[in-house]
Amino acid sequence: MAEELPLVAELFARAGVDYAVIGGHAVNAWLEPRFTADIDVTVVASDAEMKRLNDVFAAAGFHVSVEHGADQPSGPDFVRLTTGDGSVVVELQVAKTALQFLVVSRARSARSGARVATPEDLLILKLIAHRAKDRIDLEGLARIPSIDWSYVEHQSREWDVLDRLEELRRGIPLP
């Protein structure tokens, strides 16, 4: 699936929509790659930009398989785009919170050409999600030597997950 990231980056560039890959593919940009099925992306897009993005993906063989919140004045919250054969799934979360906008604005270009969330933002997102399957990613990300811990602590306070961060930091030796 990592070979699909350059295609996804190209489609976002064609649509002119700002984004950040989050989730497993973003973690893979910073750590030893692991398998992850879908490509999770946070986008900053108006209704018109979302339509343009959907059109660009449709021209590349994708269709909308799930959409939540399309009838909201602010547009959809979530859109799943799938290739006809189901081999590629891109899940879009439309930025609605200050953190989501920040994640996209702070994203960095990866070797794939895709913009990926920073390790700090991935830590925050995974602390918020608080799923058992995120533990290995959290431990790996926390060991990256250049982590801006003051940023992570600030966002952890903002999102009321400072206790989870402290538990993570107590449980593993950090640089």
XYZ file of C-alpha atoms in Angstrom:
175
model
C 0.000 0.000 0.000
C 2.938 2.364 0.546
C 3.425 2.382 -3.227
C 0.008 4.085 -3.430
C 1.155 7.134 -1.448
C 2.787 8.863 -4.450
C -0.508 8.477 -6.356
C -2.488 9.902 -3.441
C -0.024 12.815 -3.180
C -0.414 13.492 -6.906
C -4.221 13.455 -6.666
C -4.183 15.936 -3.781
C -1.807 18.170 -5.741
C -4.117 18.059 -8.787
C -7.098 18.977 -6.618
C -5.147 21.729 -4.845
C -6.298 20.546 -1.419
C -4.106 20.759 1.684
C -3.778 17.505 3.637
C -1.729 15.359 5.975
C -1.476 11.582 5.937
C -2.116 10.338 9.464
C -2.374 6.843 10.924
C -0.225 3.872 9.985
C 1.193 5.249 6.747
C 2.356 8.409 8.508
C 3.918 6.346 11.305
C 5.682 4.292 8.602
C 7.319 7.484 7.354
C 9.028 7.877 10.738
C 9.534 4.287 11.963
C 10.184 0.786 10.638
C 7.247 0.149 8.288
C 4.411 -2.110 9.379
C 1.362 -3.300 7.483
C -1.595 -0.961 7.380
C -4.559 -1.438 5.069
C -6.040 1.991 4.399
C -4.576 5.444 3.904
C -5.890 7.848 6.546
C -5.794 11.534 5.638
C -6.898 14.749 7.312
C -7.879 17.419 4.776
C -8.505 21.142 4.988
C -11.177 21.719 2.366
C -14.300 23.735 1.706
C -17.371 22.104 0.132
C -16.169 23.195 -3.319
C -12.683 21.802 -2.656
C -14.158 18.509 -1.429
C -16.185 18.245 -4.643
C -13.066 18.945 -6.689
C -11.130 16.368 -4.655
C -13.871 13.768 -5.174
C -13.854 14.523 -8.925
C -10.059 14.114 -9.134
C -10.202 10.810 -7.253
C -13.148 9.647 -9.412
C -11.145 10.349 -12.569
C -8.409 8.104 -11.097
C -10.863 5.231 -10.586
C -12.033 5.857 -7.019
C -15.635 6.064 -5.831
C -17.174 7.296 -2.574
C -18.076 4.174 -0.614
C -18.977 5.906 2.685
C -19.710 9.515 3.579
C -20.783 10.974 6.925
C -22.141 14.468 7.483
C -22.551 15.551 3.857
C -25.745 17.404 4.790
C -24.002 19.548 7.428
C -23.458 23.234 6.617
C -19.721 22.679 7.169
C -19.682 19.722 4.777
C -18.806 16.080 5.412
C -16.759 14.918 8.392
C -15.617 11.651 6.824
C -15.348 10.260 3.290
C -14.062 6.813 2.287
C -12.789 6.602 -1.294
C -12.238 3.128 -2.738
C -10.872 1.872 -6.037
C -13.241 -0.237 -8.128
C -11.456 -3.442 -7.157
C -11.226 -2.388 -3.490
C -7.431 -2.633 -3.487
C -6.906 0.972 -2.342
C -8.926 2.683 0.368
C -8.379 6.335 1.280
C -10.234 7.589 4.352
C -10.601 11.357 4.575
C -11.280 13.180 7.817
C -12.240 16.753 7.068
C -10.549 19.140 9.507
C -13.052 20.641 11.942
C -10.956 21.086 15.108
C -8.033 23.397 15.804
C -5.798 20.334 16.252
C -6.741 18.930 12.848
C -5.930 22.257 11.177
C -2.634 22.345 13.088
C -1.751 18.768 12.052
C -2.214 19.678 8.382
C -0.283 22.951 8.671
C 2.651 21.189 10.397
C 2.804 18.199 7.999
C 6.104 17.427 6.278
C 6.905 15.896 2.913
C 7.919 12.242 3.097
C 10.075 10.262 0.654
C 6.863 9.138 -1.046
C 6.067 12.760 -1.912
C 3.047 12.681 0.398
C 2.632 15.154 3.237
C 2.640 13.284 6.545
C 1.837 14.330 10.092
C 4.804 15.036 12.349
C 5.782 12.469 14.980
C 4.556 14.886 17.663
C 1.122 15.194 16.069
C 0.915 11.431 15.581
C 1.681 10.984 19.275
C -1.175 13.324 20.183
C -3.635 11.712 17.758
C -2.808 8.237 19.037
C -3.031 9.336 22.679
C -6.482 10.748 21.945
C -7.620 7.611 20.078
C -6.299 5.487 22.975
C -6.617 2.140 21.200
C -4.661 -0.930 22.254
C -3.378 -1.329 18.681
C -1.686 2.112 18.883
C 0.636 1.165 21.767
C 3.503 -0.079 19.565
C 3.291 3.072 17.405
C 3.261 5.276 20.503
C 6.328 3.547 21.938
C 8.208 3.841 18.657
C 7.291 7.481 18.091
C 8.209 8.378 21.682
C 11.738 7.060 21.102
C 12.446 9.433 18.202
C 15.297 11.612 19.536
C 14.088 14.910 18.087
C 10.577 14.922 19.598
C 9.431 18.360 20.756
C 8.123 17.256 24.135
C 6.938 20.744 25.121
C 4.581 20.748 22.109
C 3.362 17.222 22.903
C 2.778 18.142 26.554
C 0.908 21.322 25.602
C -1.408 19.484 23.202
C -1.846 16.651 25.718
C -3.090 19.181 28.257
C -5.386 20.789 25.663
C -6.919 17.405 24.781
C -6.971 16.107 28.368
C -4.650 13.176 27.671
C -1.672 14.294 29.762
C -2.185 11.298 32.058
C -1.842 8.976 29.038
C 1.323 10.759 27.947
C 2.808 10.470 31.436
C 1.944 6.761 31.505
C 3.638 6.300 28.125
C 6.768 8.136 29.238
C 6.953 6.152 32.516
C 6.574 2.847 30.696
C 9.481 3.145 28.249
C 12.997 4.505 28.383
C 13.096 7.711 26.374
C 16.051 9.515 24.830
